[in-house]
Amino acid sequence: MRLCGCVGACTAFFMYKSRMDQTPLLQMQGISKSFPGVQALKDIDLTVYPGEILALVGENGAGKSTLMKILNGVYSADEGAITWQGQPVAIHSPHDAQALGISMIHQELALIPYLDAGKNIYLGREPQGAIPGTVHWRKLYQQAQADLAELDLKLNVRTPVRFFSIAQQQMIEVAKALSIDARLIVMDEPTSSLTDREVDTLFSRMRSLRERGVSIVFISHRLEEVRAICDRVTVLRDGILVGTHPVAEVTTEDIIRMMVGREVGQMYERRNRAATDGVVLEVRNLSRGDRVRDVSFALRRGEILGVAGLVGAGRTELAETIFGAHPATGGEILLEGEPVHIRRPQQAIRSGIGFVPEDRKRQGLFLGMSVAANVVMAILRRLTRPVLIRWPRVEAITRESIQRLDIRTPSQAQRVRNLSGGNQQKVVIAKWLTLDPRVLILDEPTRGIDVGAKAEIYRLMHQLAERGVGIIMISSELPEVLGVSDRILVMHEGRLAGEFDARTATQNDLMNAATGTTLNKGMNPA
Amino acid sequence: MTPSTTLSWQVTLGNVLRRTAVLLFLIALGLYFSSESEQFLTERNLTNIAQQNAHVIIVTIGMTLTMLVGGIDLSVGSVAALGGAVSAGLIVREGLPIEAAVILTLAMGFGIGLTNGALVVFGKLPPFVATLSMMGVARGLTLLYTNGKPISGMGEAYTRWGRDRLSVPVVGDVPLPVIVALAVVLLALLLLTRTRFGLHIYAVGGHQETSRLAGVPVSRVQLLTYGISGMLAALAGMLLAARLYSAQPQMGVGLELDAIASSVLGGVSLFGGVGNVPGAVIGGLLIGVLGNGMNLLRVASYQQQMIQGIVLVVAVTVDMYTKRLERR
Ligand SMILES: Nc1ncnc2c1ncn2[C@@H]1O[C@H](COP(=O)(O)OP(=O)(O)OP(=O)(O)O)[C@@H](O)[C@H]1O
Ligand SMILES: [Mg+2]
């Protein structure tokens, strides 16, 4: 087994060496791009060889997505040149990029909610029917079915994609990008909303593509993924190229240092202080249809309670029910021992419960509004002296939030739409912090967030817990759940399937509970 | 991955209800009118309804297309009037043969539609504003061209398209305008369900940016859709002029509202990307049947407008409610 791995690694290394001698598939040279108030990219060089997986990493707002959007013809560069297989090319639209053989998975989900999976996958390149201009539907659906099957997905290709979970939608996007017969596939954070199992499937597909000579640019904030699958890594920081190295020659710490420009301390600082104070939130036999079934637990003041489970286990639904986004069908909720009636988010907010939702773009933010407006949205009532908004207060609060969470934005007036993904997430968290909540529920709080910011968010959670806030953190990243929480609940098919002390639990414990292995037929642990 | 969530959407009660709600409404309305009035369910009356609403259905199809692509076309009523006037003028004043007049008029309608599209696509105007302006401009042009007076004398070859009947085996005699409307409906159905262009209309209406990223020619799709709507409006105007024996400058006032109401009743979303042709046709028929039935029951015209408004609210509310059921 071990020998095998070594041989594999060696062959990979030599294959990789030989690839380096080839002419590059793609060269981007001297790329610069600025947006109003932001120099997003400055003189960036990027080279991709045939049959390699290049990691592109950097903090939130470093310019990764912008660089790749330039390659894909979504933005045009202010300066710089692109060479494709030795020829200078001009890429003015995604269409041009596709014609060259470049396909891209965008960071934001790029599916049309009302169209079905098959149509989404083949949109823009529908197979032609007998008459020009018509679509060969049968062929389209057959191909789409095959594309999904290659990713081990058993989804109905005729179901509108809005009925699928985010993870499923993400995999449909992957299928869409892979179905284009591309020479280069850009994947902008494809794994941020996937669980381990789906990531594994994706990686094995990526490996087989690499063997066929297809190149991949892979963007991720999970550096262990970069280690696992990439050949070289290019690091950006604040729109500037820090360097490109073979992954085998740098450590993860090296990469982090290049990204952040400084040492980042221990990722997960274990807190010694156990939460002993009284119970702040108690949930008794809470149910919502068949999504949340008979869930009971208590959250103490200053405690960080992790909630693990597979996608679809009912974790988000549990959070939404507590928050009143979807009324419970049974059970009760007690705050500080008092039963509360929460049927609308407003009531939850008034009782001091904050909720950072999983899908920040759709549920957490007003994308078209300014950073300031988003930050103060939850406390607007407090900032309106009789009727008019007190802008100086708004500005002061926003300034403080920007500082406290280190939100990278050119100004308070910047529209949130234009911030990088990680900074958008910080804005959502900032909004709830202004409320001074008693209970804060965070659903996948570090999805799509860089290491530096992640550490900051953990630190923030600790600070809040220190101040006595009860925190519920839903997360699919087991190391995160184990590293950050005091206590962990695991959900399986809407029910609580286990409770663990974070200091003693292992990833395997959580996984077994999450898959229901302890109850069902025996499954081989990895 | 849970397959249950992916399969269940097709068979939920909500979904079935949603697809047939307006149809059930239409049938219920028909039953009510036939119980209240002997004349309602006669062949003569039903043919009448079809004949009098053929132009509404045609305009509704164009409206549905622009709404699907995420826009709206408020100019259809005025363009219909202009189409009627120009075609009549070309025949009566310029002495053109009817075929040439019709083709030129359709081309003009298409051109006006393209202009709407260009204002939206290149001028970045909201569709509501662009087509509202066009509504004024086209009405003004109509008044200018006709000097505010009806144009008549187009001849039998023209006016027969307003009311003559063609005997179709099995069905019986069908008015020509109804045949034209059916042809338009059929073509639109094929366009939306069979062609790449049709899929692109849904895609652009569903999410413009995503469509662009997928390589859909977004601008062209929008332009063409508005073009088609303009052309269908001109066609509807000619049928209307033919039925009235003359092109009236005030024809088609408020037609856009009927078309929007029909589309919305038929389940077409005002936000784009959702809806279909059969629904829109049923919506159009519902409005036609309602008007006809109320006439038979001698409901005063101002009450008619009120009732129409209420029906619209009720039907759309039911529609939204069933849509929510469909969710889960
Ligand atoms: N359309 C835009 N308008 C204005 N500024 C923009 C726009 N798009 C990106 N920016 C800015 O450009 C910079 C780079 O953003 P980009 O999205 O490329 O970052 P990123 O490296 O992909 O970050 P993340 O890891 O969070 O996705 C950021 O400062 C961002 O605010
Ligand atoms: Mg990005």
XYZ file of C-alpha atoms in Angstrom, chain B residues 114-280:
167
model
C -36.559 45.892 -32.415
C -36.442 49.553 -31.469
C -38.025 48.677 -28.127
C -35.438 45.961 -27.734
C -32.600 48.295 -28.634
C -33.767 50.843 -26.073
C -33.710 48.091 -23.453
C -30.511 46.351 -24.515
C -28.319 49.219 -25.657
C -30.075 52.176 -24.062
C -30.270 50.229 -20.764
C -33.772 51.589 -20.215
C -36.129 49.588 -18.048
C -38.531 47.748 -20.407
C -41.455 49.437 -18.719
C -40.129 52.892 -19.610
C -38.928 52.046 -23.106
C -42.200 50.478 -24.190
C -44.302 53.071 -22.397
C -42.628 55.736 -24.520
C -43.152 53.634 -27.600
C -46.801 53.300 -26.661
C -47.109 57.081 -26.871
C -45.040 57.445 -30.012
C -46.864 54.727 -31.944
C -50.264 56.115 -30.974
C -49.151 59.547 -32.078
C -47.893 58.219 -35.403
C -51.229 56.481 -35.915
C -53.136 59.703 -35.333
C -50.782 61.575 -37.645
C -51.056 59.011 -40.396
C -54.851 58.780 -40.217
C -55.466 62.444 -39.413
C -57.531 61.035 -36.598
C -60.079 59.550 -38.981
C -60.771 55.915 -39.793
C -59.410 54.514 -43.052
C -61.783 52.197 -44.851
C -62.297 50.645 -48.240
C -59.545 48.053 -48.043
C -61.586 45.635 -50.078
C -62.944 42.172 -49.596
C -59.546 40.451 -49.877
C -58.538 42.286 -46.672
C -61.722 42.376 -44.634
C -62.503 38.699 -45.142
C -59.685 37.954 -42.666
C -61.806 39.551 -39.995
C -64.823 37.297 -40.136
C -64.982 34.840 -43.028
C -65.077 31.198 -42.153
C -63.199 28.267 -43.399
C -64.864 24.926 -43.158
C -62.556 22.546 -41.404
C -63.377 18.852 -41.428
C -64.721 17.498 -38.129
C -64.642 20.870 -36.342
C -66.937 22.769 -38.646
C -66.671 26.380 -39.773
C -63.807 28.261 -38.194
C -63.360 32.030 -38.529
C -60.162 33.011 -40.355
C -58.807 35.187 -37.509
C -59.103 32.191 -35.202
C -57.070 30.128 -37.639
C -54.412 32.838 -37.717
C -54.362 32.952 -33.920
C -54.097 29.173 -33.715
C -51.174 29.253 -36.120
C -49.438 31.879 -33.992
C -50.066 29.859 -30.826
C -48.708 26.728 -32.446
C -45.602 28.478 -33.733
C -44.961 30.061 -30.344
C -45.393 26.691 -28.683
C -42.852 25.144 -31.026
C -40.531 28.095 -30.581
C -40.527 27.838 -26.811
C -40.440 24.078 -26.450
C -38.399 22.941 -29.421
C -35.886 25.591 -30.330
C -32.658 26.830 -28.892
C -33.990 30.382 -29.099
C -36.933 29.355 -26.924
C -34.698 27.872 -24.262
C -32.590 31.005 -24.363
C -35.672 33.141 -23.720
C -36.318 31.215 -20.502
C -32.644 31.357 -19.573
C -32.271 35.105 -20.075
C -35.495 35.735 -18.163
C -34.358 33.382 -15.408
C -30.990 34.982 -14.870
C -29.344 37.326 -17.320
C -25.826 37.223 -15.914
C -25.777 33.456 -15.675
C -26.964 33.215 -19.256
C -24.191 35.499 -20.388
C -21.664 33.343 -18.558
C -23.038 30.272 -20.296
C -22.446 31.886 -23.679
C -26.081 32.690 -24.472
C -26.308 35.662 -26.878
C -28.330 37.661 -24.381
C -28.718 40.882 -26.375
C -29.814 39.099 -29.527
C -32.383 37.055 -27.633
C -33.873 40.178 -26.073
C -33.895 42.130 -29.347
C -35.596 39.346 -31.268
C -38.182 38.791 -28.572
C -39.267 42.415 -28.624
C -39.208 42.278 -32.418
C -41.586 39.332 -32.438
C -43.897 41.048 -29.984
C -44.050 44.128 -32.214
C -44.722 42.031 -35.280
C -47.520 40.091 -33.563
C -49.060 43.372 -32.419
C -49.093 44.639 -36.009
C -50.668 41.360 -37.135
C -53.332 41.653 -34.446
C -54.029 45.219 -35.566
C -54.648 44.118 -39.139
C -57.077 41.389 -38.023
C -58.871 43.916 -35.884
C -59.124 46.427 -38.746
C -60.389 43.660 -40.997
C -63.097 42.703 -38.523
C -64.178 46.332 -38.115
C -64.035 46.992 -41.920
C -61.872 50.005 -41.179
C -58.670 50.979 -39.398
C -59.679 53.131 -36.467
C -57.014 55.377 -34.923
C -58.266 54.602 -31.413
C -58.188 50.846 -31.894
C -56.423 48.719 -29.331
C -56.455 51.181 -26.462
C -55.926 49.112 -23.315
C -55.052 46.022 -25.308
C -51.714 45.787 -23.483
C -53.560 45.479 -20.173
C -55.677 42.604 -21.465
C -52.534 40.906 -22.712
C -50.703 41.361 -19.431
C -53.733 40.148 -17.494
C -54.031 37.077 -19.732
C -50.356 36.234 -19.365
C -50.381 36.661 -15.616
C -53.576 34.615 -15.297
C -51.842 31.958 -17.342
C -49.024 31.761 -14.825
C -46.414 33.861 -16.598
C -44.187 35.521 -14.027
C -43.791 39.281 -14.101
C -40.170 38.692 -13.157
C -39.339 36.539 -16.140
C -38.291 32.982 -16.778
C -41.525 31.273 -15.759
C -44.628 30.562 -17.817
C -45.790 28.866 -20.972
C -47.962 29.295 -24.045
C -50.888 27.031 -23.105
C -51.246 28.881 -19.823
C -51.263 32.252 -21.530
